[in-house]
Amino acid sequence: MKINVVCVGNLKEKYLLECQKEYIKRISRFHAINIIEIGEEKLPKNYSPADVSKCLVREGKKIEGLLAGYVVVLDILGKQLDSVELSKQIENASLNFDTITFVIGSSFGISEDIKARANLRLSFSKMTFPHQLFRVMLLEQIYRSATISNNILYHK
């Protein structure tokens, strides 16, 4: 199965880049994985809700062309799953799709059009996480899901 992770923004911190590299290496044992970064739209210094809305629409247009297969949008208002449930979701998706695309939006979220396109809106928590760190957290959960599906001792 091919897994795409579409991210608004890029990783800057060396330690997070190293974490990402490690999880990509681990995941690659089970799936072809591709990280796709798109630039975050710039907002004026004193932005309004309308400015944010326009920004999300522009980012959404960039994301739209990158969506393939089963689409999972990371959304604080999405469904919360434990690691075993996420593993089963990925397994079930692989029965009908050859690609799963995870989408991590900007700090302002994701456009409603992209949310509407999602097969699954997934929330890790009601808490807010730094987007750079969250990418690594998602990769870890994808790896954990693969180990669960393959009965490899990692998940406790």
mmCIF file with all atom_site columns, C-alpha atoms in Angstrom:
data_model
loop_
_atom_site.group_PDB
_atom_site.id
_atom_site.type_symbol
_atom_site.label_atom_id
_atom_site.label_alt_id
_atom_site.label_comp_id
_atom_site.label_asym_id
_atom_site.label_entity_id
_atom_site.label_seq_id
_atom_site.pdbx_PDB_ins_code
_atom_site.Cartn_x
_atom_site.Cartn_y
_atom_site.Cartn_z
_atom_site.occupancy
_atom_site.B_iso_or_equiv
_atom_site.pdbx_formal_charge
_atom_site.auth_seq_id
_atom_site.auth_comp_id
_atom_site.auth_asym_id
_atom_site.auth_atom_id
_atom_site.pdbx_PDB_model_num
ATOM 1   C CA . MET A 1 1   ? 0.000   0.000  0.000  1.00 0.00 ? 1   MET A CA 1
ATOM 2   C CA . LYS A 1 2   ? 1.110   3.535  -0.698 1.00 0.00 ? 2   LYS A CA 1
ATOM 3   C CA . ILE A 1 3   ? 0.736   6.141  2.032  1.00 0.00 ? 3   ILE A CA 1
ATOM 4   C CA . ASN A 1 4   ? 0.887   9.853  1.310  1.00 0.00 ? 4   ASN A CA 1
ATOM 5   C CA . VAL A 1 5   ? 1.130   12.415 4.092  1.00 0.00 ? 5   VAL A CA 1
ATOM 6   C CA . VAL A 1 6   ? 0.176   15.847 2.782  1.00 0.00 ? 6   VAL A CA 1
ATOM 7   C CA . CYS A 1 7   ? 1.321   18.611 5.126  1.00 0.00 ? 7   CYS A CA 1
ATOM 8   C CA . VAL A 1 8   ? 0.838   22.355 5.044  1.00 0.00 ? 8   VAL A CA 1
ATOM 9   C CA . GLY A 1 9   ? 4.209   23.814 6.026  1.00 0.00 ? 9   GLY A CA 1
ATOM 10  C CA . ASN A 1 10  ? 7.554   22.137 6.460  1.00 0.00 ? 10  ASN A CA 1
ATOM 11  C CA . LEU A 1 11  ? 9.724   20.780 9.233  1.00 0.00 ? 11  LEU A CA 1
ATOM 12  C CA . LYS A 1 12  ? 12.455  23.134 10.360 1.00 0.00 ? 12  LYS A CA 1
ATOM 13  C CA . GLU A 1 13  ? 13.893  21.646 13.528 1.00 0.00 ? 13  GLU A CA 1
ATOM 14  C CA . LYS A 1 14  ? 16.745  19.189 13.029 1.00 0.00 ? 14  LYS A CA 1
ATOM 15  C CA . TYR A 1 15  ? 15.513  16.797 15.733 1.00 0.00 ? 15  TYR A CA 1
ATOM 16  C CA . LEU A 1 16  ? 12.047  16.581 14.115 1.00 0.00 ? 16  LEU A CA 1
ATOM 17  C CA . LEU A 1 17  ? 13.598  15.994 10.700 1.00 0.00 ? 17  LEU A CA 1
ATOM 18  C CA . GLU A 1 18  ? 15.602  13.134 12.233 1.00 0.00 ? 18  GLU A CA 1
ATOM 19  C CA . CYS A 1 19  ? 12.453  11.674 13.831 1.00 0.00 ? 19  CYS A CA 1
ATOM 20  C CA . GLN A 1 20  ? 10.611  11.913 10.519 1.00 0.00 ? 20  GLN A CA 1
ATOM 21  C CA . LYS A 1 21  ? 13.503  10.197 8.727  1.00 0.00 ? 21  LYS A CA 1
ATOM 22  C CA . GLU A 1 22  ? 13.517  7.360  11.279 1.00 0.00 ? 22  GLU A CA 1
ATOM 23  C CA . TYR A 1 23  ? 9.772   6.723  11.040 1.00 0.00 ? 23  TYR A CA 1
ATOM 24  C CA . ILE A 1 24  ? 9.844   6.856  7.243  1.00 0.00 ? 24  ILE A CA 1
ATOM 25  C CA . LYS A 1 25  ? 12.564  4.189  7.348  1.00 0.00 ? 25  LYS A CA 1
ATOM 26  C CA . ARG A 1 26  ? 10.495  2.037  9.725  1.00 0.00 ? 26  ARG A CA 1
ATOM 27  C CA . ILE A 1 27  ? 7.246   2.463  7.778  1.00 0.00 ? 27  ILE A CA 1
ATOM 28  C CA . SER A 1 28  ? 9.023   1.665  4.499  1.00 0.00 ? 28  SER A CA 1
ATOM 29  C CA . ARG A 1 29  ? 9.317   -1.964 5.631  1.00 0.00 ? 29  ARG A CA 1
ATOM 30  C CA . PHE A 1 30  ? 5.530   -2.206 5.234  1.00 0.00 ? 30  PHE A CA 1
ATOM 31  C CA . HIS A 1 31  ? 4.335   0.583  2.927  1.00 0.00 ? 31  HIS A CA 1
ATOM 32  C CA . ALA A 1 32  ? 5.625   2.969  0.307  1.00 0.00 ? 32  ALA A CA 1
ATOM 33  C CA . ILE A 1 33  ? 5.440   6.348  2.036  1.00 0.00 ? 33  ILE A CA 1
ATOM 34  C CA . ASN A 1 34  ? 5.643   9.842  0.630  1.00 0.00 ? 34  ASN A CA 1
ATOM 35  C CA . ILE A 1 35  ? 5.684   13.142 2.532  1.00 0.00 ? 35  ILE A CA 1
ATOM 36  C CA . ILE A 1 36  ? 4.260   15.991 0.446  1.00 0.00 ? 36  ILE A CA 1
ATOM 37  C CA . GLU A 1 37  ? 4.737   19.513 1.776  1.00 0.00 ? 37  GLU A CA 1
ATOM 38  C CA . ILE A 1 38  ? 2.826   22.500 0.477  1.00 0.00 ? 38  ILE A CA 1
ATOM 39  C CA . GLY A 1 39  ? 3.568   26.079 1.402  1.00 0.00 ? 39  GLY A CA 1
ATOM 40  C CA . GLU A 1 40  ? 1.486   27.757 4.058  1.00 0.00 ? 40  GLU A CA 1
ATOM 41  C CA . GLU A 1 41  ? -0.453  30.736 2.728  1.00 0.00 ? 41  GLU A CA 1
ATOM 42  C CA . LYS A 1 42  ? 0.607   34.090 4.142  1.00 0.00 ? 42  LYS A CA 1
ATOM 43  C CA . LEU A 1 43  ? -1.839  36.206 6.105  1.00 0.00 ? 43  LEU A CA 1
ATOM 44  C CA . PRO A 1 44  ? -1.693  39.967 6.641  1.00 0.00 ? 44  PRO A CA 1
ATOM 45  C CA . LYS A 1 45  ? -0.322  41.110 9.995  1.00 0.00 ? 45  LYS A CA 1
ATOM 46  C CA . ASN A 1 46  ? -3.779  42.122 11.286 1.00 0.00 ? 46  ASN A CA 1
ATOM 47  C CA . TYR A 1 47  ? -5.834  39.372 9.680  1.00 0.00 ? 47  TYR A CA 1
ATOM 48  C CA . SER A 1 48  ? -9.589  38.918 9.909  1.00 0.00 ? 48  SER A CA 1
ATOM 49  C CA . PRO A 1 49  ? -11.694 35.732 9.939  1.00 0.00 ? 49  PRO A CA 1
ATOM 50  C CA . ALA A 1 50  ? -12.421 36.426 6.258  1.00 0.00 ? 50  ALA A CA 1
ATOM 51  C CA . ASP A 1 51  ? -8.665  36.488 5.552  1.00 0.00 ? 51  ASP A CA 1
ATOM 52  C CA . VAL A 1 52  ? -8.283  33.113 7.287  1.00 0.00 ? 52  VAL A CA 1
ATOM 53  C CA . SER A 1 53  ? -11.182 31.708 5.260  1.00 0.00 ? 53  SER A CA 1
ATOM 54  C CA . LYS A 1 54  ? -9.610  32.818 1.988  1.00 0.00 ? 54  LYS A CA 1
ATOM 55  C CA . CYS A 1 55  ? -6.281  31.388 3.087  1.00 0.00 ? 55  CYS A CA 1
ATOM 56  C CA . LEU A 1 56  ? -7.846  27.980 3.834  1.00 0.00 ? 56  LEU A CA 1
ATOM 57  C CA . VAL A 1 57  ? -9.573  27.959 0.454  1.00 0.00 ? 57  VAL A CA 1
ATOM 58  C CA . ARG A 1 58  ? -6.250  28.671 -1.329 1.00 0.00 ? 58  ARG A CA 1
ATOM 59  C CA . GLU A 1 59  ? -4.490  25.929 0.663  1.00 0.00 ? 59  GLU A CA 1
ATOM 60  C CA . GLY A 1 60  ? -7.410  23.604 -0.071 1.00 0.00 ? 60  GLY A CA 1
ATOM 61  C CA . LYS A 1 61  ? -6.984  24.120 -3.808 1.00 0.00 ? 61  LYS A CA 1
ATOM 62  C CA . LYS A 1 62  ? -3.327  23.084 -3.481 1.00 0.00 ? 62  LYS A CA 1
ATOM 63  C CA . ILE A 1 63  ? -4.255  20.039 -1.389 1.00 0.00 ? 63  ILE A CA 1
ATOM 64  C CA . GLU A 1 64  ? -7.127  18.965 -3.657 1.00 0.00 ? 64  GLU A CA 1
ATOM 65  C CA . GLY A 1 65  ? -4.829  17.928 -6.491 1.00 0.00 ? 65  GLY A CA 1
ATOM 66  C CA . LEU A 1 66  ? -2.786  15.764 -4.122 1.00 0.00 ? 66  LEU A CA 1
ATOM 67  C CA . LEU A 1 67  ? -5.648  13.670 -2.770 1.00 0.00 ? 67  LEU A CA 1
ATOM 68  C CA . ALA A 1 68  ? -5.588  10.033 -3.783 1.00 0.00 ? 68  ALA A CA 1
ATOM 69  C CA . GLY A 1 69  ? -7.326  6.892  -2.604 1.00 0.00 ? 69  GLY A CA 1
ATOM 70  C CA . TYR A 1 70  ? -8.716  6.778  0.901  1.00 0.00 ? 70  TYR A CA 1
ATOM 71  C CA . VAL A 1 71  ? -8.419  10.249 2.418  1.00 0.00 ? 71  VAL A CA 1
ATOM 72  C CA . VAL A 1 72  ? -7.903  10.817 6.150  1.00 0.00 ? 72  VAL A CA 1
ATOM 73  C CA . VAL A 1 73  ? -8.094  14.441 7.267  1.00 0.00 ? 73  VAL A CA 1
ATOM 74  C CA . LEU A 1 74  ? -6.636  15.269 10.658 1.00 0.00 ? 74  LEU A CA 1
ATOM 75  C CA . ASP A 1 75  ? -9.280  17.380 12.357 1.00 0.00 ? 75  ASP A CA 1
ATOM 76  C CA . ILE A 1 76  ? -9.664  18.243 16.035 1.00 0.00 ? 76  ILE A CA 1
ATOM 77  C CA . LEU A 1 77  ? -13.419 17.637 15.632 1.00 0.00 ? 77  LEU A CA 1
ATOM 78  C CA . GLY A 1 78  ? -12.885 14.270 13.948 1.00 0.00 ? 78  GLY A CA 1
ATOM 79  C CA . LYS A 1 79  ? -13.358 10.765 15.275 1.00 0.00 ? 79  LYS A CA 1
ATOM 80  C CA . GLN A 1 80  ? -10.977 9.612  17.990 1.00 0.00 ? 80  GLN A CA 1
ATOM 81  C CA . LEU A 1 81  ? -9.573  6.091  17.609 1.00 0.00 ? 81  LEU A CA 1
ATOM 82  C CA . ASP A 1 82  ? -7.139  4.082  19.639 1.00 0.00 ? 82  ASP A CA 1
ATOM 83  C CA . SER A 1 83  ? -4.084  2.583  17.911 1.00 0.00 ? 83  SER A CA 1
ATOM 84  C CA . VAL A 1 84  ? -5.700  -0.809 17.296 1.00 0.00 ? 84  VAL A CA 1
ATOM 85  C CA . GLU A 1 85  ? -8.776  0.841  15.759 1.00 0.00 ? 85  GLU A CA 1
ATOM 86  C CA . LEU A 1 86  ? -6.563  2.986  13.514 1.00 0.00 ? 86  LEU A CA 1
ATOM 87  C CA . SER A 1 87  ? -4.706  -0.139 12.412 1.00 0.00 ? 87  SER A CA 1
ATOM 88  C CA . LYS A 1 88  ? -8.032  -1.787 11.497 1.00 0.00 ? 88  LYS A CA 1
ATOM 89  C CA . GLN A 1 89  ? -9.131  1.338  9.590  1.00 0.00 ? 89  GLN A CA 1
ATOM 90  C CA . ILE A 1 90  ? -5.928  1.231  7.544  1.00 0.00 ? 90  ILE A CA 1
ATOM 91  C CA . GLU A 1 91  ? -6.316  -2.510 6.922  1.00 0.00 ? 91  GLU A CA 1
ATOM 92  C CA . ASN A 1 92  ? -9.943  -2.076 5.821  1.00 0.00 ? 92  ASN A CA 1
ATOM 93  C CA . ALA A 1 93  ? -9.069  0.861  3.571  1.00 0.00 ? 93  ALA A CA 1
ATOM 94  C CA . SER A 1 94  ? -6.353  -1.248 1.915  1.00 0.00 ? 94  SER A CA 1
ATOM 95  C CA . LEU A 1 95  ? -9.015  -3.727 0.766  1.00 0.00 ? 95  LEU A CA 1
ATOM 96  C CA . ASN A 1 96  ? -10.563 -1.133 -1.553 1.00 0.00 ? 96  ASN A CA 1
ATOM 97  C CA . PHE A 1 97  ? -7.819  1.431  -2.133 1.00 0.00 ? 97  PHE A CA 1
ATOM 98  C CA . ASP A 1 98  ? -4.166  1.185  -3.121 1.00 0.00 ? 98  ASP A CA 1
ATOM 99  C CA . THR A 1 99  ? -3.362  4.572  -1.527 1.00 0.00 ? 99  THR A CA 1
ATOM 100 C CA . ILE A 1 100 ? -4.163  6.253  1.758  1.00 0.00 ? 100 ILE A CA 1
ATOM 101 C CA . THR A 1 101 ? -3.649  9.995  1.950  1.00 0.00 ? 101 THR A CA 1
ATOM 102 C CA . PHE A 1 102 ? -3.377  11.660 5.348  1.00 0.00 ? 102 PHE A CA 1
ATOM 103 C CA . VAL A 1 103 ? -3.807  15.442 5.362  1.00 0.00 ? 103 VAL A CA 1
ATOM 104 C CA . ILE A 1 104 ? -2.409  17.760 8.053  1.00 0.00 ? 104 ILE A CA 1
ATOM 105 C CA . GLY A 1 105 ? -3.604  21.332 7.586  1.00 0.00 ? 105 GLY A CA 1
ATOM 106 C CA . SER A 1 106 ? -2.108  24.593 8.739  1.00 0.00 ? 106 SER A CA 1
ATOM 107 C CA . SER A 1 107 ? -2.416  26.054 12.221 1.00 0.00 ? 107 SER A CA 1
ATOM 108 C CA . PHE A 1 108 ? -5.736  27.522 11.041 1.00 0.00 ? 108 PHE A CA 1
ATOM 109 C CA . GLY A 1 109 ? -7.117  24.151 10.004 1.00 0.00 ? 109 GLY A CA 1
ATOM 110 C CA . ILE A 1 110 ? -8.281  22.716 6.703  1.00 0.00 ? 110 ILE A CA 1
ATOM 111 C CA . SER A 1 111 ? -10.822 24.001 4.196  1.00 0.00 ? 111 SER A CA 1
ATOM 112 C CA . GLU A 1 112 ? -14.359 22.681 4.413  1.00 0.00 ? 112 GLU A CA 1
ATOM 113 C CA . ASP A 1 113 ? -14.042 21.352 0.838  1.00 0.00 ? 113 ASP A CA 1
ATOM 114 C CA . ILE A 1 114 ? -11.155 19.093 1.851  1.00 0.00 ? 114 ILE A CA 1
ATOM 115 C CA . LYS A 1 115 ? -12.974 17.955 5.004  1.00 0.00 ? 115 LYS A CA 1
ATOM 116 C CA . ALA A 1 116 ? -15.990 17.070 2.861  1.00 0.00 ? 116 ALA A CA 1
ATOM 117 C CA . ARG A 1 117 ? -13.776 14.958 0.558  1.00 0.00 ? 117 ARG A CA 1
ATOM 118 C CA . ALA A 1 118 ? -12.410 12.918 3.474  1.00 0.00 ? 118 ALA A CA 1
ATOM 119 C CA . ASN A 1 119 ? -13.321 9.282  3.976  1.00 0.00 ? 119 ASN A CA 1
ATOM 120 C CA . LEU A 1 120 ? -12.339 9.727  7.630  1.00 0.00 ? 120 LEU A CA 1
ATOM 121 C CA . ARG A 1 121 ? -11.928 12.815 9.778  1.00 0.00 ? 121 ARG A CA 1
ATOM 122 C CA . LEU A 1 122 ? -9.502  11.747 12.503 1.00 0.00 ? 122 LEU A CA 1
ATOM 123 C CA . SER A 1 123 ? -8.675  13.480 15.772 1.00 0.00 ? 123 SER A CA 1
ATOM 124 C CA . PHE A 1 124 ? -5.771  12.474 17.975 1.00 0.00 ? 124 PHE A CA 1
ATOM 125 C CA . SER A 1 125 ? -7.102  14.527 20.871 1.00 0.00 ? 125 SER A CA 1
ATOM 126 C CA . LYS A 1 126 ? -9.088  17.623 21.757 1.00 0.00 ? 126 LYS A CA 1
ATOM 127 C CA . MET A 1 127 ? -5.760  19.182 22.680 1.00 0.00 ? 127 MET A CA 1
ATOM 128 C CA . THR A 1 128 ? -3.790  21.339 20.275 1.00 0.00 ? 128 THR A CA 1
ATOM 129 C CA . PHE A 1 129 ? -0.336  20.163 19.193 1.00 0.00 ? 129 PHE A CA 1
ATOM 130 C CA . PRO A 1 130 ? 2.443   21.966 17.328 1.00 0.00 ? 130 PRO A CA 1
ATOM 131 C CA . HIS A 1 131 ? 2.072   21.044 13.656 1.00 0.00 ? 131 HIS A CA 1
ATOM 132 C CA . GLN A 1 132 ? 5.700   20.054 13.260 1.00 0.00 ? 132 GLN A CA 1
ATOM 133 C CA . LEU A 1 133 ? 5.526   17.699 16.238 1.00 0.00 ? 133 LEU A CA 1
ATOM 134 C CA . PHE A 1 134 ? 2.152   16.372 15.147 1.00 0.00 ? 134 PHE A CA 1
ATOM 135 C CA . ARG A 1 135 ? 3.591   15.158 11.858 1.00 0.00 ? 135 ARG A CA 1
ATOM 136 C CA . VAL A 1 136 ? 6.025   12.957 13.777 1.00 0.00 ? 136 VAL A CA 1
ATOM 137 C CA . MET A 1 137 ? 3.186   11.762 16.021 1.00 0.00 ? 137 MET A CA 1
ATOM 138 C CA . LEU A 1 138 ? 1.162   10.750 12.945 1.00 0.00 ? 138 LEU A CA 1
ATOM 139 C CA . LEU A 1 139 ? 4.123   8.902  11.452 1.00 0.00 ? 139 LEU A CA 1
ATOM 140 C CA . GLU A 1 140 ? 4.634   7.043  14.716 1.00 0.00 ? 140 GLU A CA 1
ATOM 141 C CA . GLN A 1 141 ? 0.982   5.955  14.700 1.00 0.00 ? 141 GLN A CA 1
ATOM 142 C CA . ILE A 1 142 ? 1.222   4.809  11.082 1.00 0.00 ? 142 ILE A CA 1
ATOM 143 C CA . TYR A 1 143 ? 4.257   2.723  12.039 1.00 0.00 ? 143 TYR A CA 1
ATOM 144 C CA . ARG A 1 144 ? 2.475   1.407  15.139 1.00 0.00 ? 144 ARG A CA 1
ATOM 145 C CA . SER A 1 145 ? -0.515  0.439  12.970 1.00 0.00 ? 145 SER A CA 1
ATOM 146 C CA . ALA A 1 146 ? 1.750   -1.507 10.629 1.00 0.00 ? 146 ALA A CA 1
ATOM 147 C CA . THR A 1 147 ? 3.319   -3.409 13.521 1.00 0.00 ? 147 THR A CA 1
ATOM 148 C CA . ILE A 1 148 ? -0.129  -4.220 14.928 1.00 0.00 ? 148 ILE A CA 1
ATOM 149 C CA . SER A 1 149 ? -1.334  -5.489 11.527 1.00 0.00 ? 149 SER A CA 1
ATOM 150 C CA . ASN A 1 150 ? 1.813   -7.608 11.129 1.00 0.00 ? 150 ASN A CA 1
ATOM 151 C CA . ASN A 1 151 ? 1.809   -8.982 14.690 1.00 0.00 ? 151 ASN A CA 1
ATOM 152 C CA . ILE A 1 152 ? 5.174   -7.430 15.453 1.00 0.00 ? 152 ILE A CA 1
ATOM 153 C CA . LEU A 1 153 ? 5.896   -6.717 19.090 1.00 0.00 ? 153 LEU A CA 1
ATOM 154 C CA . TYR A 1 154 ? 5.981   -2.929 19.382 1.00 0.00 ? 154 TYR A CA 1
ATOM 155 C CA . HIS A 1 155 ? 2.479   -1.962 20.428 1.00 0.00 ? 155 HIS A CA 1
ATOM 156 C CA . LYS A 1 156 ? 1.859   -2.554 24.118 1.00 0.00 ? 156 LYS A CA 1
#
